[in-house]
Short mmCIF file of C-alpha atoms and ligand atoms in Angstrom, two decimals:
data_model
loop_
_atom_site.label_atom_id
_atom_site.label_comp_id
_atom_site.label_asym_id
_atom_site.label_seq_id
_atom_site.Cartn_x
_atom_site.Cartn_y
_atom_site.Cartn_z
CA MET A 139 -2.20 0.54 3.27
CA ILE A 140 -3.82 -2.85 2.77
CA LYS A 141 -2.64 -6.22 1.54
CA LEU A 142 -4.79 -8.45 -0.66
CA HIS A 143 -3.28 -11.81 -1.47
CA ASP A 144 0.34 -10.98 -2.31
CA LYS A 145 -0.07 -7.31 -3.26
CA TYR A 146 -0.08 -4.03 -1.40
CA PHE A 147 -2.55 -1.24 -2.11
CA LYS A 148 -2.60 2.34 -0.90
CA PRO A 149 -5.59 4.64 -0.34
CA PHE A 150 -6.39 6.35 -3.64
CA ILE A 151 -9.97 7.65 -3.87
CA SER A 152 -11.94 8.36 -0.71
CA ALA A 153 -15.56 7.41 -0.16
CA ALA A 154 -16.41 11.14 -0.20
CA GLN A 155 -14.76 11.64 -3.62
CA ILE A 156 -16.61 8.61 -4.98
CA ASP A 157 -19.87 9.95 -3.62
CA LYS A 158 -19.29 13.27 -5.35
CA ALA A 159 -18.52 11.63 -8.70
CA MET A 160 -21.57 9.38 -8.35
CA GLN A 161 -23.78 12.38 -7.60
CA LYS A 162 -22.52 14.12 -10.73
CA LEU A 163 -23.20 11.03 -12.84
CA ALA A 164 -26.74 10.83 -11.48
CA ASP A 165 -27.38 14.55 -12.02
CA ASP A 166 -26.01 14.51 -15.59
CA ILE A 167 -27.97 11.42 -16.57
CA LEU A 168 -31.19 12.68 -15.00
CA LYS A 169 -30.86 15.92 -16.93
CA ASP A 170 -30.47 14.08 -20.26
CA VAL A 171 -33.08 11.37 -19.68
CA GLY A 172 -35.74 13.80 -18.52
CA ASP A 173 -39.20 12.34 -18.05
CA GLU A 174 -38.54 9.00 -19.68
CA ILE A 175 -38.21 5.93 -17.53
CA PRO A 176 -34.76 4.57 -18.25
CA VAL A 177 -33.50 1.04 -17.71
CA PHE A 178 -30.19 1.03 -15.89
CA VAL A 179 -28.15 -2.04 -16.69
CA GLY A 180 -25.32 -3.04 -14.38
CA ILE A 181 -22.57 -5.36 -15.55
CA LEU A 182 -21.86 -7.87 -12.84
CA ASN A 183 -19.89 -8.52 -10.74
CA GLY A 184 -17.97 -5.28 -10.35
CA SER A 185 -20.75 -2.77 -10.87
CA PHE A 186 -23.04 -3.96 -8.08
CA MET A 187 -21.93 -1.18 -5.75
CA VAL A 188 -21.99 1.52 -8.43
CA VAL A 189 -25.54 0.57 -9.40
CA SER A 190 -26.75 0.34 -5.83
CA ASP A 191 -25.45 3.78 -4.92
CA PHE A 192 -26.39 5.29 -8.28
CA VAL A 193 -30.07 4.44 -8.16
CA LYS A 194 -30.35 5.88 -4.65
CA LYS A 195 -29.18 9.18 -6.10
CA TYR A 196 -31.48 8.97 -9.15
CA LYS A 197 -34.63 10.72 -8.03
CA ASN A 198 -36.98 9.94 -10.96
CA PRO A 199 -38.67 6.60 -11.67
CA CYS A 200 -36.34 4.07 -13.27
CA GLU A 201 -35.86 0.36 -13.77
CA VAL A 202 -32.79 -1.59 -12.77
CA THR A 203 -31.46 -4.84 -14.12
CA PHE A 204 -28.18 -6.70 -14.21
CA ILE A 205 -26.37 -8.70 -16.80
CA LYS A 206 -23.30 -10.81 -16.43
CA LEU A 207 -20.71 -11.59 -19.03
CA ALA A 208 -19.10 -14.94 -18.62
CA SER A 209 -16.46 -16.74 -20.61
CA TYR A 210 -17.73 -19.80 -22.42
CA GLU A 211 -16.77 -22.84 -20.49
CA GLY A 212 -14.79 -25.46 -22.32
CA VAL A 213 -13.90 -23.18 -25.20
CA LYS A 214 -10.18 -22.97 -25.69
CA SER A 215 -9.41 -19.82 -27.56
CA THR A 216 -7.06 -16.90 -27.25
CA GLU A 217 -10.02 -14.59 -27.85
CA ASP A 218 -12.07 -14.43 -24.69
CA ILE A 219 -15.47 -15.39 -26.07
CA GLN A 220 -18.15 -14.14 -23.74
CA ARG A 221 -21.82 -14.80 -23.41
CA LEU A 222 -24.47 -12.86 -21.69
CA ILE A 223 -26.35 -14.07 -18.67
CA GLY A 224 -29.51 -12.40 -17.42
CA LEU A 225 -30.88 -10.16 -20.12
CA THR A 226 -34.40 -11.52 -19.87
CA GLN A 227 -36.22 -8.27 -20.32
CA ASP A 228 -37.51 -6.88 -23.62
CA LEU A 229 -35.71 -3.59 -24.07
CA THR A 230 -37.36 -2.63 -27.35
CA GLY A 231 -37.87 1.10 -27.58
CA ARG A 232 -36.31 1.75 -24.19
CA THR A 233 -33.64 4.21 -23.14
CA VAL A 234 -30.90 2.02 -21.75
CA VAL A 235 -28.00 3.28 -19.66
CA VAL A 236 -25.23 0.78 -19.03
CA LEU A 237 -23.62 1.43 -15.65
CA GLU A 238 -20.04 0.26 -15.44
CA ASP A 239 -17.67 0.34 -12.52
CA ILE A 240 -14.60 0.73 -14.68
CA ILE A 241 -13.66 0.89 -18.34
CA ASP A 242 -10.12 -0.20 -18.96
CA THR A 243 -9.23 -1.61 -22.39
CA GLY A 244 -12.85 -1.43 -23.51
CA ASN A 245 -13.06 -5.15 -24.31
CA THR A 246 -16.01 -5.66 -22.01
CA LEU A 247 -17.69 -2.64 -23.50
CA ALA A 248 -17.22 -4.03 -27.02
CA GLU A 249 -18.99 -7.18 -25.90
CA VAL A 250 -21.83 -5.16 -24.41
CA HIS A 251 -22.24 -3.34 -27.71
CA ARG A 252 -22.22 -6.60 -29.65
CA ILE A 253 -24.92 -8.00 -27.42
CA PHE A 254 -27.11 -4.91 -27.59
CA LYS A 255 -26.82 -4.64 -31.37
CA ASN A 256 -29.78 -6.99 -31.78
CA GLU A 257 -31.91 -5.31 -29.14
CA LYS A 258 -34.05 -2.61 -30.67
CA VAL A 259 -33.42 -0.09 -27.94
CA LYS A 260 -34.28 3.56 -28.42
CA SER A 261 -30.89 4.63 -27.23
CA LEU A 262 -27.91 3.02 -25.55
CA LYS A 263 -25.79 5.20 -23.30
CA ILE A 264 -22.62 4.18 -21.52
CA ALA A 265 -21.80 5.45 -18.05
CA THR A 266 -18.78 4.47 -16.03
CA LEU A 267 -17.55 5.57 -12.65
CA PHE A 268 -13.88 5.03 -13.51
CA TYR A 269 -12.17 5.32 -16.86
CA LYS A 270 -8.53 4.68 -17.73
CA PRO A 271 -7.93 6.73 -20.89
CA GLU A 272 -4.37 5.43 -21.31
CA ALA A 273 -5.63 1.84 -21.44
CA TYR A 274 -8.71 2.37 -23.63
CA LYS A 275 -8.30 0.87 -27.11
CA LYS A 276 -11.81 1.20 -28.60
CA ASP A 277 -13.79 3.92 -30.32
CA PHE A 278 -17.11 3.52 -28.54
CA LYS A 279 -18.34 6.74 -27.09
CA LEU A 280 -18.41 6.98 -23.31
CA HIS A 281 -21.36 9.24 -22.55
CA TYR A 282 -20.81 9.70 -18.84
CA VAL A 283 -17.50 9.35 -17.00
CA GLY A 284 -17.27 9.78 -13.23
CA MET A 285 -13.50 10.00 -12.95
CA GLU A 286 -10.52 9.55 -15.22
CA ILE A 287 -7.75 7.63 -13.51
CA PRO A 288 -4.21 6.59 -14.44
CA ASN A 289 -3.58 3.17 -15.90
CA LYS A 290 -2.88 1.45 -12.62
CA PHE A 291 -4.72 -1.40 -10.99
CA ILE A 292 -7.29 -0.42 -8.38
CA VAL A 293 -9.51 -2.27 -5.92
CA GLY A 294 -12.50 -1.40 -3.78
CA TYR A 295 -16.00 -0.13 -4.35
CA GLY A 296 -16.96 -3.28 -6.22
CA LEU A 297 -13.58 -3.83 -7.90
CA ASP A 298 -11.57 -6.85 -6.90
CA TYR A 299 -8.11 -8.29 -7.04
CA ASP A 300 -8.59 -12.02 -7.52
CA GLY A 301 -11.85 -12.01 -5.62
CA LEU A 302 -10.87 -9.72 -2.78
CA GLY A 303 -11.49 -6.02 -2.14
CA ARG A 304 -14.99 -5.58 -3.55
CA ASN A 305 -16.42 -4.68 -0.15
CA LEU A 306 -14.09 -1.75 0.50
CA PRO A 307 -16.04 1.53 0.58
CA GLU A 308 -13.09 3.45 -0.86
CA VAL A 309 -10.70 2.76 -3.71
CA TYR A 310 -7.09 1.64 -3.30
CA GLN A 311 -4.36 1.72 -5.92
CA ILE A 312 -1.66 -0.88 -6.32
CA LYS A 313 1.74 0.09 -4.97
CA ASP A 314 4.60 0.34 -7.43
CA THR A 315 7.58 -0.33 -5.27
CA GLN A 316 6.64 -3.80 -4.19
CA HIS A 317 10.20 -4.95 -4.58
CA MET A 318 11.73 -2.77 -1.88
CA THR A 319 13.06 -4.42 1.23
CA ASN A 320 12.83 -2.17 4.25
CA LEU A 321 14.05 -3.50 7.54
CA VAL A 322 14.02 -2.23 11.07
CA LEU A 323 17.06 -3.74 12.74
CA PHE A 324 17.14 -4.26 16.46
CA GLY A 325 19.57 -5.74 18.85
CA PRO A 326 20.72 -5.15 22.39
CA PRO A 327 24.05 -3.36 22.87
CA GLY A 328 26.78 -5.80 21.93
CA ALA A 329 24.61 -7.95 19.67
CA GLY A 330 26.64 -7.09 16.59
CA LYS A 331 23.99 -5.00 14.91
CA GLY A 332 26.45 -2.63 13.24
CA THR A 333 28.56 -5.47 11.85
CA GLN A 334 25.52 -7.28 10.47
CA ALA A 335 24.00 -4.09 9.04
CA ASN A 336 27.22 -3.60 7.08
CA PHE A 337 27.03 -7.09 5.59
CA LEU A 338 23.33 -6.84 4.78
CA LYS A 339 23.60 -3.50 3.05
CA GLU A 340 26.29 -4.91 0.77
CA LYS A 341 24.51 -8.17 0.09
CA TYR A 342 21.08 -6.67 -0.64
CA ASN A 343 22.14 -3.24 -1.85
CA LEU A 344 20.29 -1.54 0.98
CA VAL A 345 20.95 1.86 2.49
CA HIS A 346 21.76 1.76 6.18
CA ILE A 347 20.11 4.64 8.03
CA SER A 348 21.38 4.90 11.57
CA THR A 349 19.42 7.60 13.37
CA GLY A 350 22.43 8.47 15.48
CA ASP A 351 24.53 9.06 12.35
CA VAL A 352 21.74 11.07 10.73
CA PHE A 353 21.52 13.34 13.77
CA ARG A 354 25.26 13.82 13.95
CA TYR A 355 25.44 14.57 10.22
CA ASN A 356 22.63 17.14 10.33
CA ILE A 357 24.00 18.87 13.39
CA LYS A 358 27.57 18.89 12.10
CA ASN A 359 26.48 20.31 8.76
CA GLU A 360 24.12 22.76 10.42
CA THR A 361 21.17 21.83 8.25
CA ALA A 362 17.88 23.48 9.11
CA LEU A 363 16.64 20.25 10.66
CA GLY A 364 19.94 19.75 12.46
CA MET A 365 19.75 23.21 14.01
CA LEU A 366 16.15 22.58 14.98
CA ALA A 367 17.06 19.28 16.62
CA LYS A 368 19.96 20.91 18.40
CA SER A 369 17.75 23.65 19.83
CA TYR A 370 15.75 20.99 21.66
CA MET A 371 18.84 19.08 22.76
CA ASP A 372 20.45 22.26 24.12
CA LYS A 373 17.41 22.81 26.30
CA GLY A 374 17.70 19.24 27.49
CA GLU A 375 14.45 18.31 25.75
CA LEU A 376 13.67 15.34 23.54
CA VAL A 377 13.75 16.05 19.82
CA PRO A 378 10.13 15.82 18.60
CA ASP A 379 9.37 12.76 16.48
CA GLN A 380 8.39 14.91 13.52
CA VAL A 381 11.88 16.43 13.34
CA THR A 382 13.45 12.98 13.35
CA ILE A 383 10.97 11.75 10.75
CA ASP A 384 11.75 14.77 8.55
CA MET A 385 15.46 13.92 8.75
CA LEU A 386 14.78 10.28 7.87
CA ASN A 387 12.56 11.42 5.02
CA ALA A 388 15.44 13.49 3.65
CA GLU A 389 17.71 10.41 3.83
CA VAL A 390 15.13 8.24 2.08
CA GLU A 391 14.65 10.87 -0.64
CA LYS A 392 18.40 11.16 -1.17
CA ASN A 393 18.41 7.43 -1.93
CA ALA A 394 15.23 7.19 -3.96
CA ASP A 395 16.62 4.44 -6.18
CA ALA A 396 17.74 2.19 -3.33
CA ASN A 397 16.59 -1.43 -3.10
CA GLY A 398 15.47 -0.63 0.40
CA PHE A 399 16.60 0.65 3.79
CA ILE A 400 17.87 -0.69 7.06
CA PHE A 401 16.57 1.50 9.86
CA ASP A 402 18.79 1.37 12.88
CA GLY A 403 18.00 3.18 16.13
CA PHE A 404 14.52 4.10 15.04
CA PRO A 405 11.67 3.63 15.82
CA ARG A 406 11.80 3.46 19.58
CA THR A 407 8.17 4.09 20.43
CA ASN A 408 4.80 3.09 19.07
CA ALA A 409 4.20 6.64 17.84
CA GLN A 410 7.51 6.56 15.98
CA ALA A 411 6.72 3.16 14.47
CA GLU A 412 3.43 4.55 13.20
CA ALA A 413 5.18 7.65 11.87
CA LEU A 414 7.67 5.42 10.05
CA ASP A 415 4.81 3.39 8.53
CA ASN A 416 3.26 6.63 7.30
CA LEU A 417 6.56 7.80 5.87
CA MET A 418 7.02 4.55 3.95
CA ASP A 419 3.42 4.80 2.79
CA THR A 420 4.14 8.16 1.17
CA LYS A 421 7.02 6.44 -0.68
CA ASP A 422 4.66 3.76 -2.01
CA SER A 423 6.50 1.34 0.21
CA GLN A 424 6.37 -0.34 3.60
CA ILE A 425 8.44 -1.79 6.40
CA ASN A 426 8.76 -5.46 5.56
CA ALA A 427 10.27 -6.73 8.77
CA MET A 428 11.60 -5.89 12.18
CA ILE A 429 14.56 -8.15 12.76
CA ALA A 430 15.84 -8.42 16.28
CA LEU A 431 19.13 -10.08 17.12
CA GLU A 432 18.64 -12.18 20.22
CA VAL A 433 21.61 -12.69 22.49
CA ASP A 434 21.67 -13.97 26.04
CA ASP A 435 22.38 -11.26 28.64
CA GLU A 436 25.46 -12.96 30.09
CA ILE A 437 27.05 -13.24 26.66
CA LEU A 438 26.33 -9.56 25.98
CA VAL A 439 27.92 -8.49 29.27
CA GLU A 440 30.99 -10.58 28.50
CA ARG A 441 31.26 -9.18 24.96
CA LEU A 442 30.84 -5.56 26.07
CA LEU A 443 33.33 -5.81 28.91
CA LYS A 444 35.82 -7.22 26.42
CA ARG A 445 35.05 -4.39 23.98
CA GLY A 446 35.53 -1.90 26.88
CA GLU A 447 39.04 -3.18 27.44
CA THR A 448 40.09 -2.16 23.94
CA SER A 449 37.66 0.59 22.89
CA GLY A 450 38.06 2.68 26.01
CA ARG A 451 34.33 3.48 25.89
CA ALA A 452 33.41 4.31 29.49
CA ASP A 453 29.93 2.83 29.12
CA ASP A 454 31.48 -0.49 28.11
CA ALA A 455 33.71 -0.72 31.16
CA ASP A 456 31.22 -0.88 34.00
CA GLU A 457 29.18 -4.06 34.39
CA ALA A 458 26.34 -2.32 36.25
CA ILE A 459 26.00 0.26 33.48
CA ILE A 460 26.07 -2.49 30.85
CA ARG A 461 23.36 -4.50 32.60
CA ASN A 462 21.25 -1.38 32.91
CA ARG A 463 21.60 -0.62 29.18
CA ILE A 464 20.53 -4.16 28.34
CA LYS A 465 17.55 -3.94 30.69
CA GLU A 466 16.55 -0.64 29.18
CA TYR A 467 16.80 -2.12 25.69
CA TYR A 468 14.34 -4.89 26.54
CA GLN A 469 11.94 -2.49 28.22
CA LYS A 470 11.92 -0.23 25.17
CA THR A 471 11.82 -2.87 22.46
CA ALA A 472 9.08 -4.94 24.08
CA ILE A 473 6.55 -2.37 22.82
CA LEU A 474 7.96 -2.48 19.31
CA LYS A 475 8.08 -6.24 19.30
CA ASP A 476 4.32 -6.12 19.98
CA PHE A 477 3.79 -3.46 17.32
CA TYR A 478 5.52 -5.42 14.57
CA SER A 479 4.25 -8.81 15.77
CA ALA A 480 0.72 -7.47 15.35
CA GLN A 481 1.59 -6.84 11.68
CA ASP A 482 3.24 -10.26 11.39
CA LYS A 483 6.56 -8.57 10.78
CA TYR A 484 8.60 -9.50 13.82
CA TYR A 485 11.52 -11.83 13.32
CA GLY A 486 13.80 -12.82 16.18
CA VAL A 487 17.18 -14.12 15.02
CA ASP A 488 19.66 -15.98 17.18
CA GLY A 489 22.61 -13.60 17.50
CA VAL A 490 25.02 -16.08 19.09
CA GLY A 491 27.61 -17.66 16.83
CA SER A 492 30.12 -16.61 14.23
CA ILE A 493 29.53 -13.43 12.25
CA GLU A 494 29.03 -15.54 9.11
CA ASP A 495 26.50 -17.83 10.80
CA ILE A 496 24.46 -14.88 11.96
CA THR A 497 24.57 -13.28 8.51
CA VAL A 498 23.24 -16.54 7.06
CA ARG A 499 20.37 -16.55 9.58
CA LEU A 500 19.51 -12.92 8.82
CA SER A 501 19.68 -13.58 5.08
CA SER A 502 17.26 -16.47 5.28
CA VAL A 503 14.74 -14.15 6.96
CA ILE A 504 15.23 -11.46 4.33
CA ASP A 505 15.02 -13.96 1.47
CA SER A 506 11.71 -15.21 2.84
CA LEU A 507 10.10 -11.75 2.80
P1 IMP B 1971 -11.94 -3.78 -19.92
O1 IMP B 1971 -12.77 -4.86 -20.52
O2 IMP B 1971 -10.47 -3.92 -20.17
O3 IMP B 1971 -12.46 -2.38 -20.19
O4 IMP B 1971 -12.00 -3.95 -18.37
C1 IMP B 1971 -13.18 -4.03 -17.72
C2 IMP B 1971 -13.12 -5.05 -16.63
O5 IMP B 1971 -11.80 -5.39 -16.23
C3 IMP B 1971 -13.78 -4.49 -15.43
O6 IMP B 1971 -15.15 -4.79 -15.42
C4 IMP B 1971 -13.05 -5.14 -14.31
O7 IMP B 1971 -13.63 -6.36 -14.01
C5 IMP B 1971 -11.68 -5.38 -14.83
N1 IMP B 1971 -10.74 -4.29 -14.45
C6 IMP B 1971 -10.13 -3.40 -15.27
N2 IMP B 1971 -9.33 -2.59 -14.60
C7 IMP B 1971 -9.41 -2.95 -13.31
C8 IMP B 1971 -8.80 -2.48 -12.09
O8 IMP B 1971 -8.00 -1.54 -12.05
N3 IMP B 1971 -9.14 -3.12 -10.94
C9 IMP B 1971 -10.01 -4.17 -10.92
N4 IMP B 1971 -10.60 -4.64 -12.02
C10 IMP B 1971 -10.31 -4.04 -13.21
MG1 MG B 1972 -17.00 -4.88 -14.79
#
């Protein structure tokens, strides 16, 4: 997945697929043009890459030129009046093939036709690498189409989003679910993660996915994945990441219409963080932030000992055990802090104060995403 300006794009058409479509365009055009020397006309800016790769695949002699359509400066009109820059060559009697990167509504193509109407060319053929049939509103014939694609915005291979993305050798498609808020919530034992997760899921309509709960649910209900996980646990082995990811995937699918997810207890390793990124990618989504509640060790020890007095949890009663759990937490999360920091997604939040104060701090992070 890539981000250009404010938008996310996912891999859509590989360089190999583009190459194949380009080869077919070149073969088809060569077959029709035969021994004539055609003039290939690229429409700048987008088609520079199409033209460059196309002519390398066109084995017979040919000429290449570019034109650019530009809006008239200073003309205020709802109709985008365009003029042509660069058609300096006499094309009388020539076979002209316009090479386009993409045909969307067909407005650009209409302008090309208008401009060529006065040129006494022998024939004018239109070739485009990409074509969005659902968006096309004109009747002009498209003689050669590399690939039909859905009516969604793409970038790469010459196509840009507000200036960026033209240099990408493959094509990316805009992601639909830009609005989702997916959080990875971290906090040392005693930081109040559970309490805060409960508030956040209410406030933002998120689904809280606690890996521990997901495991217990699957094992209790003897799902296929639960039984698989249990078989490893019974042997005293770690459950493979893929099994955990498959369980999380099932949870995400169950809540396909959620505003987003709070992941709790996962990931714990770099490999898991990458697996989670891949999972979100398949959902047209992404992890937006890792939020870690930061609480001083001494305060945590105090809180947990107090909790031990009432909860009766053995691991909350012994200070040495508590300190060890805290130490372990920092050792484990340091890696993930680096992983998410590298993506600019790490947010440390002061976890000392009243429950309400901490919720406010967490909310301001989420609202800023
Ligand atoms: P049309 O005039 O609507 O057919 O669109 C043609 C022009 O719009 C192209 O030359 C591109 O500059 C731009 N365009 C249309 N669809 C896309 C897209 O999905 N990504 C990037 N540019 C596009
Ligand atoms: Mg174009």
